[in-house]
Amino acid sequence: MPDRRDVLLGSAALALGGLSGCSSTVGGAYDTTMSRLRAPLGPTPDLPDFVRYATLAPNGHNTQPWRFAATRAGVDILPDLSRRTPVVDPDDHHLFVSLGCAAENLAIAASASGRPASIGFDPSGNGRIAIGLASGQSRDLALCRAIPARQSTRSPYDRRAIPVEDLRSLERAAAVPGVSVLLITDPPGRERVLETVLHANDLQMGDPAFMAELMLWLRFNEAAALRTGDGLYSACSGSRTSPTWLGKRMFPLFFTKASETERYTEQLRSSSGIAVFIGDRADRDHWVRVGRSFERFALQATVLGLRHAHVNQPIEVPAVRSAFAKSLGLGDGRPDLVIRFGAAPALPMAMRRAPKIT
């Protein structure tokens, strides 16, 4: 589920560093917008507040492929198929995982505000997540507070080992019916995942259609990120910003197999562990469940002071995915998400479009 890769100019940072207009920071307008989007819930939050928290969920390429519709019972989340990424996600697997993440955020925000939420999936049509809101006691307060602070942090981590009890708390948080989570913390296991990530990444980077689709979602500067409210903004990956025309010219020169091999090797070897999420079945309902499980994992990691990032290449290349599943002992099971985790400083937060409810 891309929101997933440190793709933005990479080693071009050095080349761009001396050019006028290039920066590795974000500015006042960006910070102001981000502060408004990620503001804490007030004392009497309502449906627009819950939807705003839903939009802070991780999602592929930061396309934000969701629509929200108010209902008598609460709210429906529907797929926005105009924001698909058909090359990297031809069966909309990442899209429905993203919707599951948004649904879990909304349910947590509502439940923490005394509106316990139920989540159901209707597979008819293009699919629909129905969230019902009731009244009751507040719960999931810590996870709710973590929603605006959660971040997919695409940088090296600090290599520290995670205490066993913290690992168990991540597993407990991620417990969603129909989903299994495999934690890989031993160095040999992480090296096997790294080998698969690098192989799949090489195949993707050799695909012109993949590269063209990725380019559509790159945002090389603050103005572009603010204008669209979506996409992969370079500063959020710790890379230099640049004028759009320059970024588009420089990107193919510096985003190479060699540079990505070096980057991913450093990132995975510095991580404390890797989490693989597996749905019981390969259908939209279970992809939504995987998204819910992952979001709860990510929020609990945030509570523990940990970061996470996607390394989904092994599940995005079908031939590699089958071999990867067998290497994990899953047989014919389908791994749905691959997430690395560990401790690291925060990077600038990714932009979101203004939430709308119909």
Short mmCIF file of C-alpha atoms in Angstrom, two decimals:
data_model
loop_
_atom_site.label_atom_id
_atom_site.label_comp_id
_atom_site.label_asym_id
_atom_site.label_seq_id
_atom_site.Cartn_x
_atom_site.Cartn_y
_atom_site.Cartn_z
CA MET A 1 0.00 0.00 0.00
CA PRO A 2 2.18 2.70 -0.99
CA ASP A 3 2.19 5.78 1.18
CA ARG A 4 5.07 3.38 1.18
CA ARG A 5 8.38 4.47 -0.29
CA ASP A 6 11.07 7.10 0.05
CA VAL A 7 10.93 8.00 -3.63
CA LEU A 8 11.30 11.72 -3.72
CA LEU A 9 14.59 12.67 -5.34
CA GLY A 10 16.58 10.45 -2.98
CA SER A 11 20.26 11.03 -3.50
CA ALA A 12 19.41 14.01 -5.69
CA ALA A 13 19.29 16.00 -2.45
CA LEU A 14 22.99 16.73 -2.72
CA ALA A 15 22.70 17.81 -6.31
CA LEU A 16 19.76 20.07 -5.55
CA GLY A 17 21.14 21.46 -2.31
CA GLY A 18 22.89 24.39 -3.90
CA LEU A 19 20.09 25.39 -6.26
CA SER A 20 17.97 28.44 -5.57
CA GLY A 21 14.48 27.60 -4.36
CA CYS A 22 15.39 24.11 -3.09
CA SER A 23 14.71 23.31 0.54
CA SER A 24 14.23 20.36 2.88
CA THR A 25 11.69 22.13 5.11
CA VAL A 26 8.03 23.05 4.88
CA GLY A 27 6.68 26.57 5.18
CA GLY A 28 4.13 28.56 7.10
CA ALA A 29 1.15 27.91 4.81
CA TYR A 30 1.79 24.17 4.88
CA ASP A 31 2.19 24.14 8.66
CA THR A 32 -0.99 26.18 9.15
CA THR A 33 -3.04 23.84 6.99
CA MET A 34 -1.55 20.78 8.67
CA SER A 35 -2.28 22.16 12.15
CA ARG A 36 -5.93 22.63 11.21
CA LEU A 37 -6.25 19.14 9.71
CA ARG A 38 -4.59 17.47 12.70
CA ALA A 39 -6.14 19.53 15.48
CA PRO A 40 -7.32 17.50 18.52
CA LEU A 41 -11.01 16.73 18.85
CA GLY A 42 -12.92 19.35 20.81
CA PRO A 43 -15.13 18.70 23.84
CA THR A 44 -18.25 18.01 21.73
CA PRO A 45 -17.05 16.50 18.43
CA ASP A 46 -19.54 15.56 15.74
CA LEU A 47 -19.56 13.69 12.43
CA PRO A 48 -17.35 16.16 10.49
CA ASP A 49 -14.70 15.82 13.21
CA PHE A 50 -14.83 12.02 12.99
CA VAL A 51 -14.51 12.18 9.19
CA ARG A 52 -11.54 14.54 9.49
CA TYR A 53 -9.80 11.97 11.69
CA ALA A 54 -10.71 9.25 9.18
CA THR A 55 -8.85 11.13 6.43
CA LEU A 56 -5.64 11.06 8.49
CA ALA A 57 -5.36 7.32 7.79
CA PRO A 58 -2.49 5.88 5.74
CA ASN A 59 -3.38 5.23 2.09
CA GLY A 60 -1.70 4.22 -1.13
CA HIS A 61 0.41 6.96 -2.78
CA ASN A 62 -1.59 9.37 -0.56
CA THR A 63 -4.36 9.23 -3.18
CA GLN A 64 -7.05 9.30 -0.42
CA PRO A 65 -9.46 7.07 -2.40
CA TRP A 66 -12.52 7.58 -0.23
CA ARG A 67 -15.91 9.27 -0.17
CA PHE A 68 -18.11 9.83 2.89
CA ALA A 69 -21.91 9.77 2.94
CA ALA A 70 -24.02 10.52 6.01
CA THR A 71 -26.71 7.95 6.87
CA ARG A 72 -29.42 7.68 9.52
CA ALA A 73 -27.24 5.24 11.45
CA GLY A 74 -23.94 7.06 11.03
CA VAL A 75 -21.77 7.27 7.91
CA ASP A 76 -20.78 5.18 4.90
CA ILE A 77 -17.27 5.11 3.44
CA LEU A 78 -17.24 4.38 -0.28
CA PRO A 79 -14.38 3.87 -2.75
CA ASP A 80 -13.49 6.75 -5.03
CA LEU A 81 -12.43 4.76 -8.09
CA SER A 82 -11.28 7.93 -9.85
CA ARG A 83 -8.29 7.82 -7.49
CA ARG A 84 -7.19 4.27 -8.27
CA THR A 85 -3.58 3.29 -9.00
CA PRO A 86 -4.25 0.50 -11.52
CA VAL A 87 -0.64 -0.37 -12.29
CA VAL A 88 0.61 -0.94 -8.74
CA ASP A 89 -2.84 -2.00 -7.46
CA PRO A 90 -4.76 -3.65 -10.32
CA ASP A 91 -7.30 -5.48 -8.11
CA ASP A 92 -7.83 -2.46 -5.78
CA HIS A 93 -6.34 -4.39 -2.87
CA HIS A 94 -4.44 -1.34 -1.57
CA LEU A 95 -7.49 0.85 -2.13
CA PHE A 96 -9.72 -1.26 0.15
CA VAL A 97 -6.96 -1.60 2.75
CA SER A 98 -6.83 2.22 2.75
CA LEU A 99 -10.61 2.38 3.28
CA GLY A 100 -10.25 -0.02 6.19
CA CYS A 101 -7.65 2.26 7.78
CA ALA A 102 -10.00 5.25 7.40
CA ALA A 103 -12.92 3.29 8.85
CA GLU A 104 -10.92 2.28 11.90
CA ASN A 105 -9.82 5.88 12.52
CA LEU A 106 -13.41 7.09 12.30
CA ALA A 107 -14.64 4.35 14.62
CA ILE A 108 -11.90 5.04 17.17
CA ALA A 109 -12.55 8.79 17.13
CA ALA A 110 -16.28 8.26 17.58
CA SER A 111 -15.85 5.63 20.31
CA ALA A 112 -13.44 7.86 22.23
CA SER A 113 -16.12 10.57 22.12
CA GLY A 114 -18.83 8.40 23.63
CA ARG A 115 -20.27 7.26 20.30
CA PRO A 116 -19.37 3.54 20.14
CA ALA A 117 -19.07 2.51 16.51
CA SER A 118 -19.89 -0.69 14.62
CA ILE A 119 -18.26 -1.46 11.26
CA GLY A 120 -19.77 -3.64 8.54
CA PHE A 121 -18.86 -4.26 4.91
CA ASP A 122 -21.40 -4.46 2.08
CA PRO A 123 -19.79 -6.03 -1.03
CA SER A 124 -22.58 -5.04 -3.42
CA GLY A 125 -21.77 -2.57 -6.17
CA ASN A 126 -18.29 -1.16 -5.72
CA GLY A 127 -18.29 -2.00 -2.02
CA ARG A 128 -19.32 0.07 1.00
CA ILE A 129 -18.24 0.28 4.63
CA ALA A 130 -21.22 1.07 6.86
CA ILE A 131 -20.35 2.62 10.23
CA GLY A 132 -23.12 2.83 12.80
CA LEU A 133 -22.83 5.24 15.73
CA ALA A 134 -24.49 4.67 19.10
CA SER A 135 -24.18 6.24 22.55
CA GLY A 136 -22.15 4.84 25.41
CA GLN A 137 -18.96 5.04 27.42
CA SER A 138 -15.78 6.39 25.90
CA ARG A 139 -13.06 3.91 24.94
CA ASP A 140 -9.86 3.73 22.87
CA LEU A 141 -8.77 7.12 24.22
CA ALA A 142 -5.03 6.48 23.80
CA LEU A 143 -5.45 5.28 20.22
CA CYS A 144 -7.62 8.29 19.42
CA ARG A 145 -4.99 10.71 20.72
CA ALA A 146 -2.44 8.94 18.50
CA ILE A 147 -4.40 9.50 15.26
CA PRO A 148 -3.09 13.03 14.47
CA ALA A 149 0.45 12.02 15.52
CA ARG A 150 0.65 8.78 13.49
CA GLN A 151 2.98 8.97 10.53
CA SER A 152 4.40 6.68 7.87
CA THR A 153 8.04 7.62 8.50
CA ARG A 154 10.18 6.75 5.49
CA SER A 155 13.64 7.13 7.03
CA PRO A 156 16.23 4.93 8.76
CA TYR A 157 15.31 3.88 12.29
CA ASP A 158 17.57 3.56 15.34
CA ARG A 159 18.01 -0.27 15.36
CA ARG A 160 16.93 -0.69 18.98
CA ALA A 161 15.26 -3.94 20.00
CA ILE A 162 11.60 -3.67 20.99
CA PRO A 163 10.72 -5.11 24.44
CA VAL A 164 8.69 -8.30 24.28
CA GLU A 165 5.77 -6.75 26.14
CA ASP A 166 5.61 -3.92 23.59
CA LEU A 167 5.54 -6.47 20.78
CA ARG A 168 2.69 -8.27 22.51
CA SER A 169 0.80 -4.97 22.90
CA LEU A 170 1.13 -4.39 19.15
CA GLU A 171 -0.28 -7.85 18.48
CA ARG A 172 -3.18 -7.28 20.87
CA ALA A 173 -4.02 -3.91 19.33
CA ALA A 174 -4.01 -5.42 15.81
CA ALA A 175 -6.42 -8.23 16.70
CA VAL A 176 -9.26 -8.05 14.14
CA PRO A 177 -11.32 -11.14 13.19
CA GLY A 178 -10.20 -12.59 9.86
CA VAL A 179 -6.66 -11.17 10.03
CA SER A 180 -3.36 -12.66 11.21
CA VAL A 181 -0.21 -10.67 11.96
CA LEU A 182 3.27 -12.15 11.67
CA LEU A 183 6.05 -10.24 13.45
CA ILE A 184 9.59 -10.82 12.17
CA THR A 185 12.23 -9.47 14.54
CA ASP A 186 15.17 -11.87 14.12
CA PRO A 187 18.03 -10.62 11.89
CA PRO A 188 17.97 -13.64 9.51
CA GLY A 189 14.23 -13.23 9.01
CA ARG A 190 14.57 -9.52 8.29
CA GLU A 191 17.37 -10.24 5.80
CA ARG A 192 15.13 -12.67 3.90
CA VAL A 193 12.44 -10.00 3.68
CA LEU A 194 15.03 -7.45 2.54
CA GLU A 195 16.18 -9.76 -0.25
CA THR A 196 12.59 -10.11 -1.47
CA VAL A 197 11.94 -6.36 -1.24
CA LEU A 198 15.00 -5.58 -3.35
CA HIS A 199 14.13 -8.19 -5.98
CA ALA A 200 10.54 -6.95 -6.32
CA ASN A 201 11.67 -3.31 -6.34
CA ASP A 202 14.04 -4.00 -9.23
CA LEU A 203 11.17 -5.52 -11.21
CA GLN A 204 8.89 -2.57 -10.53
CA MET A 205 11.52 -0.02 -11.48
CA GLY A 206 12.04 -1.83 -14.76
CA ASP A 207 8.35 -1.35 -15.61
CA PRO A 208 7.74 1.94 -17.50
CA ALA A 209 4.03 1.88 -16.60
CA PHE A 210 4.85 1.63 -12.89
CA MET A 211 7.29 4.53 -13.13
CA ALA A 212 4.81 6.68 -15.06
CA GLU A 213 2.04 6.05 -12.52
CA LEU A 214 4.36 6.87 -9.64
CA MET A 215 5.38 10.15 -11.28
CA LEU A 216 1.72 11.23 -11.39
CA TRP A 217 1.59 11.27 -7.59
CA LEU A 218 4.90 12.99 -6.82
CA ARG A 219 4.75 16.48 -5.32
CA PHE A 220 8.14 18.18 -5.45
CA ASN A 221 7.32 21.35 -3.51
CA GLU A 222 5.00 22.89 -0.94
CA ALA A 223 2.90 24.74 -3.50
CA ALA A 224 2.13 21.54 -5.40
CA ALA A 225 1.27 19.65 -2.20
CA LEU A 226 -1.02 22.44 -1.02
CA ARG A 227 -2.69 22.81 -4.41
CA THR A 228 -3.62 19.14 -4.75
CA GLY A 229 -3.86 18.16 -1.07
CA ASP A 230 -2.59 14.70 -1.96
CA GLY A 231 0.37 12.76 -3.34
CA LEU A 232 3.89 12.04 -2.13
CA TYR A 233 5.51 15.29 -1.05
CA SER A 234 9.32 15.21 -1.04
CA ALA A 235 9.76 16.95 2.33
CA CYS A 236 7.67 14.23 3.99
CA SER A 237 10.36 11.73 3.00
CA GLY A 238 13.18 13.91 4.27
CA SER A 239 14.24 14.86 0.73
CA ARG A 240 14.89 18.24 -0.81
CA THR A 241 12.07 20.17 -2.44
CA SER A 242 12.44 21.76 -5.84
CA PRO A 243 10.45 23.47 -8.60
CA THR A 244 8.20 20.93 -10.28
CA TRP A 245 9.93 21.24 -13.65
CA LEU A 246 13.31 20.52 -12.06
CA GLY A 247 12.05 17.65 -9.92
CA LYS A 248 10.57 15.90 -12.95
CA ARG A 249 13.86 16.21 -14.81
CA MET A 250 16.06 15.14 -11.94
CA PHE A 251 13.93 12.30 -10.62
CA PRO A 252 14.72 9.73 -13.35
CA LEU A 253 18.44 10.52 -13.03
CA PHE A 254 18.67 9.84 -9.32
CA PHE A 255 15.84 7.38 -8.65
CA THR A 256 17.78 4.32 -9.79
CA LYS A 257 17.94 0.66 -8.88
CA ALA A 258 21.33 1.21 -7.24
CA SER A 259 20.14 4.15 -5.12
CA GLU A 260 16.97 2.34 -4.08
CA THR A 261 18.91 -0.81 -3.18
CA GLU A 262 21.13 1.27 -0.91
CA ARG A 263 18.16 3.10 0.61
CA TYR A 264 16.05 0.04 1.34
CA THR A 265 19.00 -1.91 2.68
CA GLU A 266 19.68 0.85 5.21
CA GLN A 267 16.02 1.25 6.10
CA LEU A 268 15.24 -2.42 6.67
CA ARG A 269 18.48 -3.21 8.50
CA SER A 270 17.87 -0.25 10.83
CA SER A 271 14.31 -1.38 11.60
CA SER A 272 13.42 -3.23 14.78
CA GLY A 273 11.04 -5.57 13.05
CA ILE A 274 8.72 -6.28 10.16
CA ALA A 275 4.97 -6.95 10.43
CA VAL A 276 3.18 -8.96 7.75
CA PHE A 277 -0.62 -8.77 7.70
CA ILE A 278 -2.57 -11.69 6.22
CA GLY A 279 -6.29 -11.79 5.58
CA ASP A 280 -8.09 -15.13 5.83
CA ARG A 281 -9.42 -14.64 2.29
CA ALA A 282 -8.46 -12.51 -0.71
CA ASP A 283 -11.60 -10.39 -1.02
CA ARG A 284 -12.60 -6.78 -0.38
CA ASP A 285 -14.14 -7.53 2.99
CA HIS A 286 -10.87 -9.01 4.27
CA TRP A 287 -8.76 -6.27 2.69
CA VAL A 288 -10.84 -3.78 4.69
CA ARG A 289 -10.22 -5.89 7.80
CA VAL A 290 -6.48 -5.91 7.08
CA GLY A 291 -6.59 -2.10 6.89
CA ARG A 292 -8.38 -1.92 10.23
CA SER A 293 -5.86 -4.28 11.83
CA PHE A 294 -2.90 -2.38 10.43
CA GLU A 295 -4.25 0.99 11.56
CA ARG A 296 -4.71 -0.26 15.11
CA PHE A 297 -1.14 -1.63 14.99
CA ALA A 298 0.14 1.71 13.68
CA LEU A 299 -1.68 3.72 16.34
CA GLN A 300 -0.45 1.48 19.15
CA ALA A 301 3.07 1.84 17.74
CA THR A 302 2.59 5.61 17.91
CA VAL A 303 1.49 5.30 21.55
CA LEU A 304 4.74 3.40 22.22
CA GLY A 305 6.87 6.06 20.48
CA LEU A 306 7.51 3.88 17.42
CA ARG A 307 7.34 4.70 13.71
CA HIS A 308 6.37 2.54 10.76
CA ALA A 309 6.54 2.53 6.96
CA HIS A 310 5.37 0.31 4.12
CA VAL A 311 7.69 -2.01 2.20
CA ASN A 312 5.01 -3.57 0.03
CA GLN A 313 7.01 -4.47 -3.07
CA PRO A 314 6.89 -8.23 -2.28
CA ILE A 315 3.09 -8.23 -2.41
CA GLU A 316 2.76 -5.92 -5.44
CA VAL A 317 4.54 -8.22 -7.91
CA PRO A 318 2.37 -11.35 -8.24
CA ALA A 319 5.18 -13.82 -9.00
CA VAL A 320 7.22 -12.50 -6.09
CA ARG A 321 4.19 -12.50 -3.79
CA SER A 322 3.68 -16.25 -4.25
CA ALA A 323 7.31 -17.02 -3.44
CA PHE A 324 7.22 -14.59 -0.51
CA ALA A 325 4.15 -16.32 0.94
CA LYS A 326 5.84 -19.70 0.74
CA SER A 327 8.99 -18.34 2.39
CA LEU A 328 6.83 -17.19 5.31
CA GLY A 329 5.18 -20.59 5.62
CA LEU A 330 1.82 -19.29 4.41
CA GLY A 331 1.40 -21.88 1.66
CA ASP A 332 -1.26 -20.55 -0.70
CA GLY A 333 -2.17 -17.72 1.69
CA ARG A 334 -1.82 -14.17 0.45
CA PRO A 335 0.21 -11.65 2.46
CA ASP A 336 -1.60 -8.32 2.25
CA LEU A 337 0.74 -5.74 3.85
CA VAL A 338 4.43 -5.58 4.75
CA ILE A 339 5.32 -2.95 7.36
CA ARG A 340 8.67 -2.16 8.96
CA PHE A 341 8.72 -0.56 12.40
CA GLY A 342 11.13 0.98 14.87
CA ALA A 343 12.06 4.27 16.55
CA ALA A 344 12.98 7.45 14.65
CA PRO A 345 12.36 11.20 14.74
CA ALA A 346 9.24 12.46 13.01
CA LEU A 347 9.30 13.92 9.51
CA PRO A 348 6.87 16.55 8.13
CA MET A 349 3.31 15.26 7.98
CA ALA A 350 1.64 14.43 4.66
CA MET A 351 -1.08 16.70 3.29
CA ARG A 352 -4.77 15.76 3.10
CA ARG A 353 -7.64 17.05 1.02
CA ALA A 354 -10.40 18.86 2.88
CA PRO A 355 -12.90 16.23 4.04
CA LYS A 356 -16.38 16.29 2.51
CA ILE A 357 -19.60 14.53 3.53
CA THR A 358 -22.47 14.10 1.10
#
